[in-house]
Every structure is written in C-alpha cells, then in structure tokens.
PDB file of C-alpha atoms in Angstrom:
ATOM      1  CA  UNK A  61      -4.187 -23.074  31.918  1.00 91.00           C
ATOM      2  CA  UNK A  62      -6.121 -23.140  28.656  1.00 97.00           C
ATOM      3  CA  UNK A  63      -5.368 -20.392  25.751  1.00 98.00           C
ATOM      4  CA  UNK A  64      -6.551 -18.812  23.329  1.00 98.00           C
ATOM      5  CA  UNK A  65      -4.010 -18.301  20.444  1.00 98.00           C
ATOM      6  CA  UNK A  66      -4.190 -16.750  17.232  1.00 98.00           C
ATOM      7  CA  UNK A  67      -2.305 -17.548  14.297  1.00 97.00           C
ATOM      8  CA  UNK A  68      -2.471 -15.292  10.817  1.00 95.00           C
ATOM      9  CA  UNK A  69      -0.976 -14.524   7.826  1.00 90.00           C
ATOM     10  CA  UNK A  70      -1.414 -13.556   4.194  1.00 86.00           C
ATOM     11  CA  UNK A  71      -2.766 -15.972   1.858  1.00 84.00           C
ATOM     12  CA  UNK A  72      -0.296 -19.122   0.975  1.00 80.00           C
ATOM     13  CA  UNK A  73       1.629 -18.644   3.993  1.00 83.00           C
ATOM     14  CA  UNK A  74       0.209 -22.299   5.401  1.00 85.00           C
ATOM     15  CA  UNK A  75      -2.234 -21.050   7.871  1.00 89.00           C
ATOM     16  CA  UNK A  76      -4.633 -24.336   6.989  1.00 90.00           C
ATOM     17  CA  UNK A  77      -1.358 -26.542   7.161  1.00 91.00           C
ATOM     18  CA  UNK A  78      -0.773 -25.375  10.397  1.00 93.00           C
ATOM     19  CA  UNK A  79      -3.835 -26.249  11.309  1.00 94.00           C
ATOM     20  CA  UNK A  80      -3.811 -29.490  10.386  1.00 94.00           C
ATOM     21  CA  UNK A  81      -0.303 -30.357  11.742  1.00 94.00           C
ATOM     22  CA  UNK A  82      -1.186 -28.844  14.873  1.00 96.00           C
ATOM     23  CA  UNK A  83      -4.557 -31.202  15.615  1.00 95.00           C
ATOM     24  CA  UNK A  84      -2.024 -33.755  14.237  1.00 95.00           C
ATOM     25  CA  UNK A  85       0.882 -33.496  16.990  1.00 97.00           C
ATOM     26  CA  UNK A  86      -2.223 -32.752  20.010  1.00 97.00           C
ATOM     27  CA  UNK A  87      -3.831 -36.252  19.084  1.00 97.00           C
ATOM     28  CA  UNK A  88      -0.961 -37.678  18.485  1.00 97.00           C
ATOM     29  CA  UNK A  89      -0.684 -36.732  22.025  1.00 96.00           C
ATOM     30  CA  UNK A  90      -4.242 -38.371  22.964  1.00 98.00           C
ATOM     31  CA  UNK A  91      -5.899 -35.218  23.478  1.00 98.00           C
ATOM     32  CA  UNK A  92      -9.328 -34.938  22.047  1.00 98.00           C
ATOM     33  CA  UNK A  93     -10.158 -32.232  19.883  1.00 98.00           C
ATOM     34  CA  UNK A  94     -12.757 -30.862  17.350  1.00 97.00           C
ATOM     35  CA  UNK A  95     -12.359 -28.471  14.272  1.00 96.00           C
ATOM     36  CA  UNK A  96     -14.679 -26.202  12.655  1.00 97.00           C
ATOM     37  CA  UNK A  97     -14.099 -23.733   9.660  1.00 94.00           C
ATOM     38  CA  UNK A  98     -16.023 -21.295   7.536  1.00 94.00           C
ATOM     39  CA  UNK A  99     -16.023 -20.853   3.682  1.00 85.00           C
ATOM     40  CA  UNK A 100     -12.758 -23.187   2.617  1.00 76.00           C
ATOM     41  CA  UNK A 101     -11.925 -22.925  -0.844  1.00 71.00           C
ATOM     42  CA  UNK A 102     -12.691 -26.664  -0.976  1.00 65.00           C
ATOM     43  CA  UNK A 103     -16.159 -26.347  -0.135  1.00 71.00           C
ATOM     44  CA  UNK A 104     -18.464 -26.654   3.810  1.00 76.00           C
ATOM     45  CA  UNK A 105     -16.883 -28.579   6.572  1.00 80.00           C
ATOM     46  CA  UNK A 106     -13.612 -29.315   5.702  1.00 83.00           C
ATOM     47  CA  UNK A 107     -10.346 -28.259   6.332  1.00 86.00           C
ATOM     48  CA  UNK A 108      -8.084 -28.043   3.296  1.00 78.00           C
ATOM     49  CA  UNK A 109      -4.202 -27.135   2.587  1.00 77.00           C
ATOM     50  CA  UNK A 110      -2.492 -26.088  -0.761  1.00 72.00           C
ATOM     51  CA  UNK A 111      -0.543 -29.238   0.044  1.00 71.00           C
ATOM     52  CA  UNK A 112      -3.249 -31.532  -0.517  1.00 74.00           C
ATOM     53  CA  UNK A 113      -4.206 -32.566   2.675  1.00 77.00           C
ATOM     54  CA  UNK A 114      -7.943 -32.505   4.069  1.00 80.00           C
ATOM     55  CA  UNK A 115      -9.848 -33.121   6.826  1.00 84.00           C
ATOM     56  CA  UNK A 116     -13.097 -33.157   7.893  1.00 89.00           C
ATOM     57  CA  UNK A 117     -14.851 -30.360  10.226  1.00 94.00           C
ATOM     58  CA  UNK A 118     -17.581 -28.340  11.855  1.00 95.00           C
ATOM     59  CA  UNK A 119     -18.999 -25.658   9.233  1.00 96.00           C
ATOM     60  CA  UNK A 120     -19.081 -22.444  11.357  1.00 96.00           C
ATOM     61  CA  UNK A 121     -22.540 -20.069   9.876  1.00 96.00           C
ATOM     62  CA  UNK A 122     -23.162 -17.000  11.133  1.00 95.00           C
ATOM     63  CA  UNK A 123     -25.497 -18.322  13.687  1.00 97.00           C
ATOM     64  CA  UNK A 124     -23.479 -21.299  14.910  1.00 97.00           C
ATOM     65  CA  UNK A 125     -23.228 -21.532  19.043  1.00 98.00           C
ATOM     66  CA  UNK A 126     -19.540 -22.546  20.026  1.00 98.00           C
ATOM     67  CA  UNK A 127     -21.257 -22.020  23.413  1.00 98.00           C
ATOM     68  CA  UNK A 128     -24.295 -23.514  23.345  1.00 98.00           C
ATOM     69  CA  UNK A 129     -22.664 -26.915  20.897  1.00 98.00           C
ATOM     70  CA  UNK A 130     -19.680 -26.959  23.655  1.00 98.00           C
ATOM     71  CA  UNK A 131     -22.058 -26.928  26.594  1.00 98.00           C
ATOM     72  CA  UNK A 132     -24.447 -29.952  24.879  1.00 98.00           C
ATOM     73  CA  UNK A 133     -21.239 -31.825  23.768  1.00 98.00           C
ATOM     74  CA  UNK A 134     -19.782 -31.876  27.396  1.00 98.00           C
ATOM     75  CA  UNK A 135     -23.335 -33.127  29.205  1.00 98.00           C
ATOM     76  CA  UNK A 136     -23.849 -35.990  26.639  1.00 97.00           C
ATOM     77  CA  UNK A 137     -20.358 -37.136  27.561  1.00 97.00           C
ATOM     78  CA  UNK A 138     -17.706 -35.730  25.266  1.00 98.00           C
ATOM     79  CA  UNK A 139     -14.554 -35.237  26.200  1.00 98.00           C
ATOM     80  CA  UNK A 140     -13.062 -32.130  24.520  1.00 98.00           C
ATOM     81  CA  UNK A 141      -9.235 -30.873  25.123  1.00 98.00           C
ATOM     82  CA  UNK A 142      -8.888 -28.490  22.471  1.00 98.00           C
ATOM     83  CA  UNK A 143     -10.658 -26.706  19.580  1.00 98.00           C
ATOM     84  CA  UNK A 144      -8.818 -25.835  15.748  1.00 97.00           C
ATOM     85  CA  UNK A 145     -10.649 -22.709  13.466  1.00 97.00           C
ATOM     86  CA  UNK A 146      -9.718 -22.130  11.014  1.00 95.00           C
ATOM     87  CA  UNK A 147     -10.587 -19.529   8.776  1.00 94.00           C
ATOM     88  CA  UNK A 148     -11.418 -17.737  12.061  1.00 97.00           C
ATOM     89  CA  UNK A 149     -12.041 -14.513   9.992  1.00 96.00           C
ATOM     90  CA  UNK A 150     -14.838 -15.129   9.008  1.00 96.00           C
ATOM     91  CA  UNK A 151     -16.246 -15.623  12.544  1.00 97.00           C
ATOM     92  CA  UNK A 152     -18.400 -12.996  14.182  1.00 98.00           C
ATOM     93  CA  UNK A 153     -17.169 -11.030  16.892  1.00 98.00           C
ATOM     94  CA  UNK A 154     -19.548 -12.696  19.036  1.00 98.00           C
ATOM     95  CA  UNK A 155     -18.438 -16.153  18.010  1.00 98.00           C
ATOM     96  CA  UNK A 156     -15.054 -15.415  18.979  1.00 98.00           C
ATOM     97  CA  UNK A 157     -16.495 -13.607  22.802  1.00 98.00           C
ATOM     98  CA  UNK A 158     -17.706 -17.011  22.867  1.00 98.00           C
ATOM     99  CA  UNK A 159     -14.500 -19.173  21.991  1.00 98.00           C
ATOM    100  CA  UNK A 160     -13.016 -16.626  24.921  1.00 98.00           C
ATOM    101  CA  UNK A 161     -15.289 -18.060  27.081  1.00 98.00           C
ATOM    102  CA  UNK A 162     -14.868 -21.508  26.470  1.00 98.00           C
ATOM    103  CA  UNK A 163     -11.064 -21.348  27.045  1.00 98.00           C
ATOM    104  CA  UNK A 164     -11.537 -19.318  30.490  1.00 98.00           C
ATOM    105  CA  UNK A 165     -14.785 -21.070  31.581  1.00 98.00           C
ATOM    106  CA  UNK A 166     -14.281 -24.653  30.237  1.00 98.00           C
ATOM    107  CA  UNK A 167     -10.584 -25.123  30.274  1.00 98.00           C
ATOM    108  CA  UNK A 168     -10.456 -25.626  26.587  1.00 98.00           C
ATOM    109  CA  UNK A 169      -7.925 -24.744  23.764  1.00 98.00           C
ATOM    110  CA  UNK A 170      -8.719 -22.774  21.301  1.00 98.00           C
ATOM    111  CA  UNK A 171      -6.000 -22.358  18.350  1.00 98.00           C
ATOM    112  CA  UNK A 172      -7.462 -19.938  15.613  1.00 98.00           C
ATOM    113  CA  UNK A 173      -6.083 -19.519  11.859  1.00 96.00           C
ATOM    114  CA  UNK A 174      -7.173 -16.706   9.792  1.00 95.00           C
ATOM    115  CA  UNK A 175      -6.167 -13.569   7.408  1.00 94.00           C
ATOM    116  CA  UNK A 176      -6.225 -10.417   9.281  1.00 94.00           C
ATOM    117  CA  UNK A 177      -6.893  -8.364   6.697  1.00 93.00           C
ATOM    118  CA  UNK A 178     -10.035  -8.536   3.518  1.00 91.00           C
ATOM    119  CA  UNK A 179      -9.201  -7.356  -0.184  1.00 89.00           C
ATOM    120  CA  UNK A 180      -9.513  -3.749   0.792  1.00 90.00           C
ATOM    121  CA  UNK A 181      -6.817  -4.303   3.655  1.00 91.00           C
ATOM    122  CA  UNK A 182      -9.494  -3.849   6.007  1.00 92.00           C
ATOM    123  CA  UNK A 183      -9.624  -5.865   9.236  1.00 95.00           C
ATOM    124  CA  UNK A 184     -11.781  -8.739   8.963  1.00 96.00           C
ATOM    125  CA  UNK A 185     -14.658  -8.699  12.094  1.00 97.00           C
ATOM    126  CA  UNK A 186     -13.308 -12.245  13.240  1.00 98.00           C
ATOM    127  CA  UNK A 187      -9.827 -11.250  13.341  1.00 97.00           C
ATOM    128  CA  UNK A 188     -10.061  -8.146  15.020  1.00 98.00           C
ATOM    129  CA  UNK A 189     -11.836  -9.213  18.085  1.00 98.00           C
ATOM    130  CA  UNK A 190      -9.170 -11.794  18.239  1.00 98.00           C
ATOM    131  CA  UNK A 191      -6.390  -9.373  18.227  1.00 97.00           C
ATOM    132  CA  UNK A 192      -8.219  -8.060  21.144  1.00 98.00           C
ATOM    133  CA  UNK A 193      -8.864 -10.961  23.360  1.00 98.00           C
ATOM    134  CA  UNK A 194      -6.144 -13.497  22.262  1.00 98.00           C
ATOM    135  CA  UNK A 195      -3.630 -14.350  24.769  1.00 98.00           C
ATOM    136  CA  UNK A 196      -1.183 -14.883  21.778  1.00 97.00           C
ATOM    137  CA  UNK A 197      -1.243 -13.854  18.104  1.00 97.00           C
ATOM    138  CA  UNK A 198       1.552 -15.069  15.823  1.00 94.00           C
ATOM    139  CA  UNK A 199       2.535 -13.715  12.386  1.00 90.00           C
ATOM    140  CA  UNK A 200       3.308 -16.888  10.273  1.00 87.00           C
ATOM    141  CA  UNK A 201       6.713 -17.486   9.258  1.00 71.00           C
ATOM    142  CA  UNK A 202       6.264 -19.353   6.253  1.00 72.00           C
ATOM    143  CA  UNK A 203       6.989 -15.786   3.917  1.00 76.00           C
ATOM    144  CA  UNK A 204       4.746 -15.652   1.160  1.00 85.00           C
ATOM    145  CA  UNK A 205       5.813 -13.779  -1.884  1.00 91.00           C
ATOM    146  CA  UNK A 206       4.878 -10.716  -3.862  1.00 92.00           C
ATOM    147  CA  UNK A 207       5.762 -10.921  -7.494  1.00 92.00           C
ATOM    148  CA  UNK A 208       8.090  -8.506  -7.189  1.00 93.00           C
ATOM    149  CA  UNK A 209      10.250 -10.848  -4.539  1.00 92.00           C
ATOM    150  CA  UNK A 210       8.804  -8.463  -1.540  1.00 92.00           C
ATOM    151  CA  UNK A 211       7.535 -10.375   1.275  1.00 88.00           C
ATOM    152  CA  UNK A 212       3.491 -10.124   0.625  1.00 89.00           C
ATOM    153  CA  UNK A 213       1.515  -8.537   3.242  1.00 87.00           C
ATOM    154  CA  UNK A 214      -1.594  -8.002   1.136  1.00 90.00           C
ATOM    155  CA  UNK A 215      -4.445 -10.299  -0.338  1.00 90.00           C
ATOM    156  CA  UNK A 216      -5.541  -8.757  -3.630  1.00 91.00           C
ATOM    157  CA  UNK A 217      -9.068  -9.673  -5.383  1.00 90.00           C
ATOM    158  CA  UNK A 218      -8.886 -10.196  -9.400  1.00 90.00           C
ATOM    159  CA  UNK A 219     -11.725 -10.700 -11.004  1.00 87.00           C
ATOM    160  CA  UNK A 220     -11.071 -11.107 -15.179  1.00 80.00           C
ATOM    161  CA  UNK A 221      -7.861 -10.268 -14.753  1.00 79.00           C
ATOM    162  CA  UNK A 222      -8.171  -6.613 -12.977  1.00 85.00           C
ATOM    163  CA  UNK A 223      -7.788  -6.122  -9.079  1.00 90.00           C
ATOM    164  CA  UNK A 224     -10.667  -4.778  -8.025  1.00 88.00           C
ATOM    165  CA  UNK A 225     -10.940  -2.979  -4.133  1.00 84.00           C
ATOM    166  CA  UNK A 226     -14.796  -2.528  -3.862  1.00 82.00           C
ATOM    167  CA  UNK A 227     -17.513  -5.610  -3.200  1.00 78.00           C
ATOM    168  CA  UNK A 228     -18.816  -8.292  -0.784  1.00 78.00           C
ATOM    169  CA  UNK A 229     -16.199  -8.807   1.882  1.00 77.00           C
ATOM    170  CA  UNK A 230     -16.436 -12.518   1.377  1.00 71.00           C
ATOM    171  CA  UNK A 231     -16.450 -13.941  -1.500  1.00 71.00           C
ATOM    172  CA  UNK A 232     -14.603 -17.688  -1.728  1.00 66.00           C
ATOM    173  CA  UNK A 233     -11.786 -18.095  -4.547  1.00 58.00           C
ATOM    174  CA  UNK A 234      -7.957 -18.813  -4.764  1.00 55.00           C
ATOM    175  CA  UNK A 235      -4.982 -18.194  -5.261  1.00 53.00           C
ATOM    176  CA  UNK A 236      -2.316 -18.910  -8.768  1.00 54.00           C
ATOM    177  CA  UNK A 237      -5.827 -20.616 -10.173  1.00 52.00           C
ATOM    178  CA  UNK A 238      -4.985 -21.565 -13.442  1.00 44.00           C
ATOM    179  CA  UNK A 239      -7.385 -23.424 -14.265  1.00 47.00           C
ATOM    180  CA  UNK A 240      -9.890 -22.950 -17.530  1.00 45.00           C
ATOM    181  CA  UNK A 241     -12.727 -22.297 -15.017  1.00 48.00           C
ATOM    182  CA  UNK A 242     -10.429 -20.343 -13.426  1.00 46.00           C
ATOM    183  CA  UNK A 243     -10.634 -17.840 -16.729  1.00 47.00           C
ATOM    184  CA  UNK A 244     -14.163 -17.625 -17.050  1.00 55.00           C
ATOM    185  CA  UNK A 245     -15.875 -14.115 -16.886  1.00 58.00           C
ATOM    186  CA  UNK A 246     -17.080 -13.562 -13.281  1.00 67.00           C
ATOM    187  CA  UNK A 247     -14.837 -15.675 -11.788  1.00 77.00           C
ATOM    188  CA  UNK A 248     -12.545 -14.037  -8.947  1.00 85.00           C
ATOM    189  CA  UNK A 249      -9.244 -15.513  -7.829  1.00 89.00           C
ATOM    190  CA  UNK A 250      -6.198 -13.692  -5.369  1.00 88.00           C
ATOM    191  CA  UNK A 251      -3.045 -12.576  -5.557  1.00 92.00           C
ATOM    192  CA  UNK A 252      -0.519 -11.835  -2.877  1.00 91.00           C
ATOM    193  CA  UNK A 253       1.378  -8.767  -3.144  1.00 93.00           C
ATOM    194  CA  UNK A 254       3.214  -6.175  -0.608  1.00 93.00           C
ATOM    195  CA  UNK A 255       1.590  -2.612   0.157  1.00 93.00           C
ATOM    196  CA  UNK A 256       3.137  -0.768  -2.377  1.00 94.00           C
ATOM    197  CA  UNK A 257       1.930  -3.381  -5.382  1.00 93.00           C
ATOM    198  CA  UNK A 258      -1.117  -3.264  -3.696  1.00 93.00           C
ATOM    199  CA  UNK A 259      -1.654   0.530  -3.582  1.00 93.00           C
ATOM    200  CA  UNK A 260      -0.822   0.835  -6.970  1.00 91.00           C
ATOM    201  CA  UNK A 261      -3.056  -2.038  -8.462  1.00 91.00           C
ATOM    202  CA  UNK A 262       0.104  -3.447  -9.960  1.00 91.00           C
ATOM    203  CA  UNK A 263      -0.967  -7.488 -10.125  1.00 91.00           C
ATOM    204  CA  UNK A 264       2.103  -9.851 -11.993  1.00 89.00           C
ATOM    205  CA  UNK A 265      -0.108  -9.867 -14.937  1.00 86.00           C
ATOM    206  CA  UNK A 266      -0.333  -6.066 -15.299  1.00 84.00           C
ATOM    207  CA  UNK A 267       3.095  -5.511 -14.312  1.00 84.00           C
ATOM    208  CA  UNK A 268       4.195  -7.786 -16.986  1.00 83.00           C
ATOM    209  CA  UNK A 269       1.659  -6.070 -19.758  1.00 79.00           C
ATOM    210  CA  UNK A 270       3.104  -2.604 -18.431  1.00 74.00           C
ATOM    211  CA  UNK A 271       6.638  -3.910 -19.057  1.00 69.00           C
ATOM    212  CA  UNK A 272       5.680  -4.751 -22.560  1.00 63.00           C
ATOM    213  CA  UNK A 273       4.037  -1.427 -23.445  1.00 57.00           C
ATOM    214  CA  UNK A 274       5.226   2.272 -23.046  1.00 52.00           C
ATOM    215  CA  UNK A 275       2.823   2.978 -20.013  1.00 53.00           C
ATOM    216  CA  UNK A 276       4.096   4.546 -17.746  1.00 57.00           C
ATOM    217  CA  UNK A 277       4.640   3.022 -14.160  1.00 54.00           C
ATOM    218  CA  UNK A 278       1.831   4.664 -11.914  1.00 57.00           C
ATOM    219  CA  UNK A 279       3.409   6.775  -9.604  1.00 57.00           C
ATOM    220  CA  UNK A 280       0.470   9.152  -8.803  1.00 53.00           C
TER     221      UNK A 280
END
C-alpha cells in the first residue's frame, strides 16, 4: 500500500539531504519517481543540500495541480512509483488534499520534507495539513544546534543583524551566511535556536555583544 509520509525538522537538520538520498536508494531500486519543491535557497526547480549536492525538480507555485499533472503524466504513458517534496511547507493545504489523493487513489508515494514551524513559530499551512493526513510524520534525527549547545527547535529570522518576529511568512534566505552579500542592509538570513533563545530574542551575535557589555540578561 502506498503512503504518505512526512518528514520535518528545524533548519540544518538535513531535511533536503534526506531527500535526495531517499530518491537515491528508490531508483537505485528501479522505481520511477519525480520531485518537485518550492522556494529552495538555491533558486526554482531544484533540490539543494548544505552538503553540496543538487538536483533538478518540479517548481511547486501556488497554483500547481499535483492532481491534474499526475493524471496527464499517467495517460501519456509515464510510469510514476513515487513522488519527493520537498520544502512541502510551503504547499497549500489543498496541494497537500491532493498529494493525499494521489497516494490513496493512484497507488503512489509521496515522501514530504519540510519545517513545521515559520519565524514566528507558527505552523506553516503546508505542514499542518500534513500533520493531519500523513500516515507517518518523523522528527529528524540529525540534532541541529542552538548556540547555546541546546538542541534547536526554532528557526529565527535576522535581518541586519536583529531577529525580527513580524513580516511575510516566506521570505527565502539561509542559514550561518557569511557571505559579504550576506551583510548587506535588507538582507535576511536564519538562525537556529531552542524556545527559550528564541523567546528572548537572544541570537549568538547578541548573546555574545551582551556578554561583552553590562546589559543585563533579559529575563522579563
């Protein structure tokens, strides 16, 4: 029977990789698959890890039809065993009603990678309808780190060098960018950090200006 699996974590803990190893080992395998994504740091349709590796993919807009591009693959002859999405939270909730369907109506498999929560440790849309319908979700293993050696649970925004919680839910940047582009006004990176770091606003770069100065620790 087909699935429909859900795999998530914070930021850096190798959702992408996963990905990518895991439409790796099912070809490997000679199943025939087809992976889409949405708004990768590396630019539209592709698929890229922190490790370096790439591949290409579907770009998944808010009004792509995994039904409707399923249904016209399979009458013109495709043969399709299995989907990978990544960056699944950015899907609608609709897109992912649909990926249900495909798995219970087509016989497909449908592994989805995404964060579960935005900036402002929201739920994304995407990843809470797949909390709902998955028949699996799957906290990550790899542990990604907070500064403060806390496992991170929490994606922060920065944007000039001050964590910000208000703004457009997506908006495409990375994380530990050091780059000099990186540093220029307007640009917005991400930090991991655990909830307490996050509550308090308390990036590695403030943390380490706080240690330097007599201001007190935030506490309120």
């Amino acid at each position: 029977m087909a699935e429909l699996r859900f795999y998530t974590g914070p930021m850096d803990s190798g959702k992408s990789t996963l990905a990518l190893q895991t439409n790796h080992n099912h070809a490997a395998r000679g199943r025939v698959g087809r992976i889409f994504t949405a708004h990768d740091r590396a630019g539209a349709a592709v698929v890229s890890s922190r490790l370096g590796l790439t591949h290409g993919a579907v770009e998944v807009d808010p009004e792509f039809d995994f039904w409707r591009y399923t249904v016209e693959a399979l009458t013109h002859g495709a043969r399709i065993d299995y989907f990978i999405c990544d960056e699944a939270q950015f899907y609608t909730a609709e897109q992912v009603e649909a990926l249900a369907k495909i798995v219970d109506e087509l016989q497909i498999d449908v592994f989805c990678f995404g964060i579960l929560t935005d900036f402002r440790t929201r739920l994304f849309e995407g990843s809470a309808r797949l909390v709902e319908l998955a028949d699996s979700t799957q906290w990550l293993q790899v542990e990604t780190l907070c500064w403060c050696g806390k496992r991170a649970t929490h994606n922060a925004r920065v944007e000039d060098g001050i964590m910000v919680t208000e703004g457009e839910v997506i908006v495409v940047g990375d994380t530990d960018d050091q780059t000099p582009e990186a540093q220029r006004p307007g640009v917005v990176t991400y930090e991991v950090l655990c909830r307490q770091h996050h509550r308090r606003q308390l990036t590695a770069a403030r943390a380490q200006a706080v240690s330097l100065s007599a201001e007190p620790l935030p506490f309120a």
